[in-house]
Coordinates of C-alpha atoms and ligand atoms in Angstrom, one line a residue:
M1 CA -0.7 11.2 15.8
K2 CA -0.7 7.7 14.0
V3 CA -3.1 7.4 10.9
V4 CA -3.1 4.0 8.9
T5 CA -4.4 3.8 5.6
V6 CA -5.7 0.7 4.2
V7 CA -5.7 0.3 0.3
G8 CA -5.4 -2.7 -2.4
A9 CA -7.7 -1.8 -4.7
R10 CA -7.0 0.3 -8.5
P11 CA -9.2 3.5 -7.9
Q12 CA -7.9 4.0 -4.8
F13 CA -4.3 4.2 -4.9
V14 CA -5.7 6.6 -7.2
K15 CA -7.9 8.5 -4.3
M16 CA -5.1 7.9 -1.4
A17 CA -2.5 10.3 -3.6
P18 CA -3.3 13.2 -2.8
V19 CA -4.6 12.7 0.5
S20 CA -1.5 11.1 1.2
R21 CA 0.6 13.9 -0.1
V22 CA -1.0 15.9 2.4
L23 CA -0.9 14.0 5.5
R24 CA 2.0 13.1 5.1
G25 CA 3.5 16.5 5.9
Y26 CA 1.9 16.5 9.3
F27 CA 2.0 12.8 11.0
D28 CA 2.7 9.1 10.7
E29 CA 1.2 7.9 7.5
I30 CA 1.8 3.9 7.4
V31 CA 1.0 2.2 4.8
I32 CA -1.2 -1.1 4.6
H33 CA -2.0 -2.7 0.8
T34 CA -4.0 -6.1 1.4
G35 CA -3.0 -7.2 -2.4
Q36 CA -6.5 -7.0 -4.0
H37 CA -5.4 -6.2 -6.8
Y38 CA -1.4 -6.9 -8.1
D39 CA -1.7 -6.9 -11.6
Y40 CA 1.9 -4.1 -12.0
E41 CA -0.7 -2.4 -14.4
M42 CA -3.8 -2.4 -11.6
N43 CA -0.8 -2.0 -9.2
R44 CA 2.6 -1.2 -9.0
V45 CA 1.9 1.3 -11.9
F46 CA 0.0 4.0 -10.0
F47 CA 2.5 3.7 -7.3
E48 CA 5.1 4.4 -9.3
Q49 CA 3.2 7.3 -11.1
L50 CA 1.6 9.1 -8.7
N51 CA 4.5 9.2 -5.8
I52 CA 2.8 6.6 -3.4
P53 CA 4.3 6.0 -0.6
E54 CA 5.7 1.5 -0.8
P55 CA 3.1 0.1 1.4
D56 CA 5.1 -0.7 5.3
Y57 CA 2.3 -4.0 5.1
Y58 CA 1.7 -5.4 1.9
L59 CA -0.2 -8.5 2.9
G60 CA -0.4 -11.1 -0.6
V61 CA -4.6 -11.5 -0.2
G62 CA -5.2 -11.4 -3.6
S63 CA -8.4 -12.6 -6.0
G64 CA -10.5 -14.7 -4.3
T65 CA -15.5 -15.0 -3.6
H66 CA -16.2 -11.5 -1.5
G67 CA -16.0 -14.5 1.8
Y68 CA -12.2 -15.1 1.4
Q69 CA -11.3 -12.5 0.7
T70 CA -13.0 -9.9 2.7
G71 CA -12.1 -12.7 5.7
E72 CA -8.2 -12.9 4.9
M73 CA -8.4 -9.0 4.9
L74 CA -9.6 -8.5 7.7
K75 CA -7.8 -11.5 10.0
R76 CA -4.1 -10.5 8.4
I77 CA -5.0 -6.2 8.6
E78 CA -6.0 -7.1 12.3
G79 CA -2.3 -8.7 12.9
V80 CA -1.3 -5.0 11.4
L81 CA -3.2 -2.9 13.4
V82 CA -2.6 -4.7 17.1
K83 CA 1.0 -4.2 16.4
E84 CA 1.1 -0.2 15.4
K85 CA -2.0 1.4 17.6
P86 CA -3.1 3.7 15.2
D87 CA -5.0 6.7 16.4
L88 CA -6.9 5.7 13.2
V89 CA -7.7 4.1 10.4
L90 CA -8.7 6.1 7.1
V91 CA -9.8 3.4 4.0
Y92 CA -11.2 4.8 1.1
G93 CA -14.9 4.1 -1.8
D94 CA -16.1 1.3 -1.2
T95 CA -13.9 -2.5 -2.3
N96 CA -13.8 -5.4 0.2
S97 CA -10.2 -3.2 0.8
T98 CA -13.0 -1.0 2.0
L99 CA -14.9 -3.2 4.1
A100 CA -12.1 -5.1 5.8
G101 CA -9.8 -2.2 7.7
A102 CA -13.2 -0.7 8.6
L103 CA -13.9 -3.5 10.6
A104 CA -11.0 -4.4 11.6
A105 CA -10.8 -1.7 13.0
V106 CA -13.9 -0.3 14.8
K107 CA -13.0 -4.0 16.6
L108 CA -10.5 -3.2 18.1
H109 CA -12.1 0.4 19.3
I110 CA -10.1 2.3 16.8
K111 CA -10.8 5.3 14.9
V112 CA -11.7 4.7 11.4
A113 CA -12.1 7.3 9.1
H114 CA -13.9 7.2 5.6
V115 CA -13.7 8.6 2.2
E116 CA -16.2 9.0 0.1
A117 CA -18.8 8.2 2.4
G118 CA -22.5 8.5 1.8
L119 CA -22.3 7.8 -1.8
R120 CA -25.5 4.8 -2.8
S121 CA -26.7 3.6 -5.9
F122 CA -29.5 2.0 -3.8
D123 CA -29.0 -1.2 -5.2
R124 CA -27.8 -3.4 -2.5
R125 CA -26.9 -6.1 -5.5
M126 CA -24.4 -4.7 -6.0
P127 CA -20.8 -5.5 -3.8
E128 CA -20.0 -1.4 -3.6
E129 CA -23.4 -0.5 -2.6
V130 CA -23.6 -3.0 0.9
N131 CA -19.2 -2.5 1.4
R132 CA -20.1 1.6 1.2
V133 CA -23.1 1.2 4.0
L134 CA -20.9 -0.9 6.3
T135 CA -18.5 1.1 6.5
D136 CA -20.4 4.6 6.8
H137 CA -22.0 3.0 9.5
V138 CA -18.7 2.0 11.3
S139 CA -17.5 5.1 10.6
D140 CA -16.6 7.8 13.6
Y141 CA -15.3 10.5 10.2
L142 CA -17.1 10.6 7.4
F143 CA -15.4 11.9 4.8
A144 CA -18.6 13.1 1.4
P145 CA -17.5 14.7 -1.8
T146 CA -20.6 15.8 -2.5
E147 CA -24.4 17.7 -1.2
T148 CA -26.0 14.2 -2.3
A149 CA -23.3 12.3 0.1
V150 CA -24.4 14.0 3.2
K151 CA -28.1 13.8 1.9
N152 CA -27.9 10.5 1.9
L153 CA -26.2 10.2 5.5
H154 CA -28.5 12.4 6.6
N155 CA -31.4 10.0 6.0
E156 CA -30.3 7.0 7.4
G157 CA -29.3 8.3 10.8
I158 CA -26.0 9.7 10.8
K159 CA -25.2 12.7 11.8
E160 CA -22.2 12.9 13.8
G161 CA -18.4 13.4 12.0
V162 CA -20.1 14.0 8.5
Y163 CA -17.7 16.7 7.0
L164 CA -18.2 18.0 2.8
T165 CA -15.3 18.1 1.6
G166 CA -15.0 17.7 -1.9
D167 CA -14.4 15.0 -4.1
V168 CA -10.6 13.7 -3.8
M169 CA -10.4 12.5 -7.3
Y170 CA -10.9 15.4 -8.5
D171 CA -7.8 16.8 -6.5
A172 CA -6.3 13.8 -8.1
L173 CA -6.7 15.1 -11.3
L174 CA -6.0 18.5 -11.5
Y175 CA -2.7 17.7 -9.9
N176 CA -2.1 15.6 -12.9
I177 CA -3.5 16.4 -16.1
E178 CA -0.3 18.4 -16.9
I179 CA 1.7 16.1 -16.1
A180 CA -0.2 13.7 -17.9
R181 CA -0.1 16.1 -21.0
K182 CA 3.6 16.2 -20.6
N183 CA 4.0 12.9 -20.3
S184 CA 1.5 10.3 -22.0
K185 CA 2.6 9.2 -25.6
I186 CA -0.7 7.2 -25.2
L187 CA -2.7 8.6 -28.2
K188 CA 0.5 8.8 -30.5
E189 CA 1.4 4.6 -29.8
L190 CA -2.2 3.6 -30.2
G191 CA -2.3 5.9 -33.5
L192 CA -5.6 8.3 -32.3
R193 CA -7.0 11.8 -33.5
P194 CA -8.2 13.7 -30.5
K195 CA -11.9 13.7 -30.9
S196 CA -12.0 11.1 -33.1
Y197 CA -12.9 7.7 -30.5
L198 CA -14.2 6.1 -27.7
L199 CA -12.6 4.5 -24.6
A200 CA -14.6 2.2 -22.6
T201 CA -14.2 0.1 -20.2
V202 CA -16.2 -2.5 -18.9
H203 CA -15.7 -4.4 -14.8
R204 CA -18.7 -4.1 -12.4
A205 CA -19.5 -7.4 -11.2
E206 CA -23.7 -7.0 -13.1
N207 CA -22.3 -6.4 -16.1
T208 CA -19.4 -9.3 -16.5
D209 CA -21.3 -12.3 -14.6
D210 CA -24.2 -12.1 -16.9
K211 CA -23.3 -13.8 -20.6
D212 CA -26.6 -11.6 -22.0
R213 CA -25.3 -8.6 -20.9
L214 CA -21.9 -8.7 -21.7
E215 CA -22.4 -10.1 -24.9
S216 CA -25.0 -7.3 -25.6
I217 CA -22.7 -4.2 -24.5
V218 CA -19.5 -6.0 -26.3
S219 CA -21.3 -6.3 -29.3
A220 CA -23.0 -3.0 -28.9
F221 CA -19.0 -1.6 -29.6
V222 CA -18.8 -3.8 -32.7
E223 CA -21.4 -2.2 -33.8
S224 CA -21.2 0.6 -33.3
G225 CA -18.8 0.9 -36.2
E226 CA -16.5 3.9 -34.5
E227 CA -13.1 3.8 -32.7
I228 CA -13.3 2.7 -29.9
V229 CA -10.1 2.0 -27.6
F230 CA -11.2 -0.6 -24.4
P231 CA -8.5 -1.2 -21.6
V232 CA -9.7 -4.5 -20.7
H233 CA -10.0 -5.3 -16.4
P234 CA -9.0 -8.3 -15.6
R235 CA -12.2 -9.6 -14.4
T236 CA -13.2 -8.5 -17.5
V237 CA -11.1 -10.5 -19.7
K238 CA -11.8 -13.8 -17.4
F239 CA -15.1 -13.5 -18.1
L240 CA -14.8 -12.7 -22.6
R241 CA -13.2 -15.7 -22.4
V242 CA -14.8 -17.9 -20.6
Y243 CA -18.0 -16.8 -22.7
G244 CA -16.1 -17.5 -26.2
L245 CA -16.5 -13.5 -26.3
Y246 CA -13.4 -12.3 -26.4
E247 CA -11.7 -13.9 -30.3
G248 CA -14.5 -11.8 -31.6
L249 CA -13.0 -8.9 -30.0
E250 CA -10.1 -8.8 -30.7
R251 CA -10.7 -9.4 -34.6
A252 CA -13.1 -6.4 -35.0
D253 CA -11.8 -4.0 -37.3
N254 CA -13.7 -0.6 -34.7
V255 CA -12.5 -1.6 -31.4
I256 CA -8.7 -1.5 -30.4
L257 CA -8.1 -4.6 -26.9
T258 CA -5.9 -2.7 -24.6
K259 CA -4.3 -3.9 -21.5
P260 CA -5.4 -1.6 -18.4
V261 CA -3.3 1.9 -18.4
G262 CA -1.5 3.9 -16.2
Y263 CA -3.0 6.6 -14.8
L264 CA -1.5 9.5 -17.0
D265 CA -2.4 7.3 -20.1
M266 CA -5.8 7.4 -18.8
L267 CA -6.2 11.1 -18.5
M268 CA -5.4 11.1 -21.8
L269 CA -7.6 9.0 -23.5
E270 CA -10.8 10.6 -21.8
K271 CA -9.2 14.2 -22.3
N272 CA -9.6 13.0 -25.8
A273 CA -12.0 10.9 -26.7
K274 CA -15.6 11.9 -28.3
K275 CA -17.5 9.6 -25.2
I276 CA -17.1 7.4 -23.0
L277 CA -18.9 4.1 -22.2
T278 CA -17.9 2.9 -19.3
D279 CA -19.6 0.8 -15.7
S280 CA -16.9 2.2 -13.8
G281 CA -17.5 5.1 -10.6
G282 CA -14.2 6.7 -11.0
V283 CA -14.3 7.2 -14.6
Q284 CA -18.4 8.7 -14.6
K285 CA -16.4 11.6 -12.9
E286 CA -13.5 12.0 -14.7
A287 CA -15.8 12.4 -17.6
Y288 CA -17.5 14.7 -16.0
F289 CA -14.6 16.8 -15.0
L290 CA -13.1 16.3 -18.3
K291 CA -16.5 17.8 -20.0
V292 CA -16.4 14.8 -22.4
P293 CA -19.6 12.8 -22.9
C294 CA -20.3 9.6 -20.4
I295 CA -22.3 6.9 -21.5
T296 CA -22.7 4.8 -18.0
L297 CA -23.0 1.0 -18.7
R298 CA -26.0 1.2 -15.6
E299 CA -29.3 2.0 -14.9
R300 CA -27.9 3.5 -11.7
T301 CA -25.9 5.1 -10.1
E302 CA -24.0 7.4 -7.5
W303 CA -22.9 10.6 -9.1
V304 CA -26.5 11.3 -10.1
E305 CA -24.6 15.3 -10.7
T306 CA -23.1 14.0 -13.1
V307 CA -26.7 12.9 -15.0
E308 CA -28.8 15.4 -13.5
D309 CA -26.3 18.2 -16.0
G310 CA -26.9 16.8 -18.2
W311 CA -23.7 15.4 -19.2
N312 CA -23.9 11.1 -18.1
V313 CA -26.7 9.1 -19.7
L314 CA -27.6 5.8 -17.8
V315 CA -28.7 3.3 -20.8
G316 CA -27.7 -0.2 -18.9
A317 CA -26.5 -3.3 -21.2
D318 CA -29.3 -2.4 -23.6
K319 CA -27.2 -2.9 -27.0
E320 CA -30.1 -0.5 -28.8
K321 CA -30.2 1.9 -25.9
I322 CA -26.0 2.3 -26.3
L323 CA -25.9 2.0 -30.1
R324 CA -28.4 5.4 -30.0
A325 CA -26.3 7.1 -27.6
V326 CA -23.6 6.9 -29.4
R327 CA -24.9 7.9 -32.2
E328 CA -27.6 10.9 -30.4
F329 CA -25.8 11.3 -26.8
E330 CA -25.0 14.9 -26.4
P331 CA -24.2 17.1 -23.4
S332 CA -27.1 19.5 -22.3
G333 CA -25.5 21.6 -20.6
E334 CA -22.2 22.8 -18.2
T335 CA -20.3 21.0 -15.9
Y336 CA -20.4 22.6 -12.2
T337 CA -17.4 21.0 -10.9
Y338 CA -17.3 22.7 -7.7
K339 CA -20.1 20.0 -6.8
F340 CA -16.7 17.9 -6.4
G341 CA -15.2 21.0 -4.4
D342 CA -12.4 23.2 -5.4
G343 CA -10.0 20.3 -5.6
R344 CA -8.7 20.1 -2.2
A345 CA -10.4 18.0 -0.3
S346 CA -7.0 16.3 0.6
E347 CA -6.1 19.0 2.3
K348 CA -10.1 19.9 4.5
I349 CA -9.3 16.0 5.4
A350 CA -6.3 16.1 6.6
E351 CA -7.1 19.5 8.6
V352 CA -10.5 17.3 10.9
I353 CA -8.1 14.3 11.1
K354 CA -6.0 16.4 12.6
N355 CA -7.7 17.8 15.5
V356 CA -9.5 14.4 16.2
D357 CA -8.8 13.2 19.8
R358 CA -6.3 10.8 20.4
Ligands
LIG401 C1 -12.8 -4.3 -7.5 C2 -13.9 -3.6 -6.5 C3 -14.6 -2.7 -7.5 C4 -13.9 -1.8 -7.9 C5 -13.2 -2.8 -8.4 C6 -12.3 -0.9 -9.5 C7 -14.8 -5.0 -4.3 C8 -15.6 -6.0 -3.8 N1 -14.7 -4.6 -6.0 O1 -13.1 -5.5 -8.2 O2 -15.9 -2.7 -6.7 O3 -14.4 -1.2 -8.9 O4 -12.0 -3.4 -8.6 O5 -11.5 -2.0 -10.7 O6 -13.9 -4.7 -4.1 N2 -7.6 -9.6 -10.6 C9 -7.3 -9.6 -11.3 N3 -5.6 -9.0 -11.5 C10 -5.5 -8.4 -10.5 C11 -7.2 -7.7 -9.7 C12 -7.5 -9.1 -10.4 O7 -6.2 -11.0 -12.3 O8 -4.4 -7.7 -10.2 C13 -8.9 -10.6 -11.7 C14 -8.8 -11.2 -10.9 O9 -9.7 -12.9 -11.6 C15 -10.1 -11.5 -10.3 C16 -11.0 -10.5 -10.7 O10 -10.3 -10.0 -10.9 O11 -10.6 -12.7 -9.5 C17 -11.5 -9.4 -9.7 O12 -10.8 -9.0 -8.7 P1 -11.4 -8.1 -7.8 O13 -10.3 -7.3 -6.7 O14 -11.6 -9.2 -6.7 O15 -12.7 -7.2 -7.8 P2 -13.0 -6.5 -8.9 O16 -13.5 -6.8 -9.9 O17 -11.6 -6.0 -10.3
LIG402 N1 -8.1 3.9 -14.3 C1 -7.0 3.0 -15.0 N2 -6.4 2.9 -16.0 C2 -7.5 1.8 -16.7 C3 -8.6 2.5 -15.5 C4 -9.4 2.9 -14.9 O1 -5.4 4.3 -14.7 O2 -7.2 1.4 -17.6 C5 -8.5 4.4 -13.7 C6 -9.7 5.8 -13.8 O3 -8.5 7.1 -14.5 C7 -9.8 6.3 -12.4 C8 -9.8 4.9 -11.4 O4 -8.6 4.6 -12.6 O5 -8.6 7.3 -11.8 C9 -11.3 4.0 -11.5 O6 -11.1 2.8 -10.9 P1 -11.7 1.4 -11.7 O7 -12.9 1.7 -12.9 O8 -11.2 0.4 -11.9 O9 -13.1 2.1 -10.1 P2 -14.0 2.2 -10.3 O10 -14.1 3.8 -10.1 O11 -15.4 2.1 -10.8 O12 -14.5 1.4 -8.6

């Protein structure tokens, strides 16, 4: 059995790490890295910290418009698949690298497996939603992290090849949290005391590409008066500069701007935060796993369990709502992490892949 894994963006490195560790006990895995993310702190640091095998093919596609980026990936992935002739192509999540990997494979009649299938925000203006829907509809094996995801697939008529496995990001977190506690020095480096600061990340297109929304979000950070650690995604740096917002943020006494941090440092920043403000999919889940209240800077989320259980509140980009949540939001219940599996999603995925017809 020969499996080709296609990844390219930060969250995919986190997701593939536990799966790859298990898969390699059974099969040959060939890794294609599209090059969607390429800065050291968006890319290499994850390979180093999570012991992910070096990519066999680095396609170097880089940044560009959706059409350019997805199209270049499609062409270059196809070339590798024609040469390698795998039995299965494995893709993760909802980025342009996910869609390009799935499309390249299905057109060559190679089976596609999608990890994190069935997630829906029901907002087609989000590029991630388009990528997810299309990828799910061409996949042969759909690894759903939650029951909600299974239901979403059923509602779209996808019933065959759906497996409820649990969430691989939960596997990754459980595996790495102790390693992070022992190795990360980030709290000391930034002079932070546990539970005395907020952690923020912002990078989704609906927030960065809209000046009013981004301005409203960062004004809330500054006006909150709380100490806020803000590791800034390169997309966000670019737009903050374009809108003339970067310097004001840099000058704000309560905001600590940093480059994106490595996964182990991120886990420690999350675990010790009083609250987390984010528009990231992965960070919302990690907040829930770590029992940290999460304020989500979006109108919708695909991780509905975190909201239903009272640990996550959706505030969009509304400054007043953000400030109120910073002051007042308190979780109302427990976290029921079993909704995201038992930390062995990767094993369940490997078990299915082992039995794929060749
Ligand atoms: C992508 C995903 C998004 C995911 C995010 C994770 C798509 C459509 N979007 O968004 O779903 O949540 O990754 O982080 O696939 N840049 C750099 N250095 C890098 C990477 C990017 O400077 O290493 C800058 C470039 O200016 C680039 C911009 O960030 O144009 C956006 O990068 P891109 O990969 O297109 O999308 P993300 O916003 O990262
Ligand atoms: N992450 C990280 N450093 C950061 C920001 C995020 O290690 O500075 C990790 C985070 O812990 C999670 C993953 O990156 O595991 C989430 O990726 P991201 O927020 O880029 O994308 P999304 O989940 O929104 O697609």
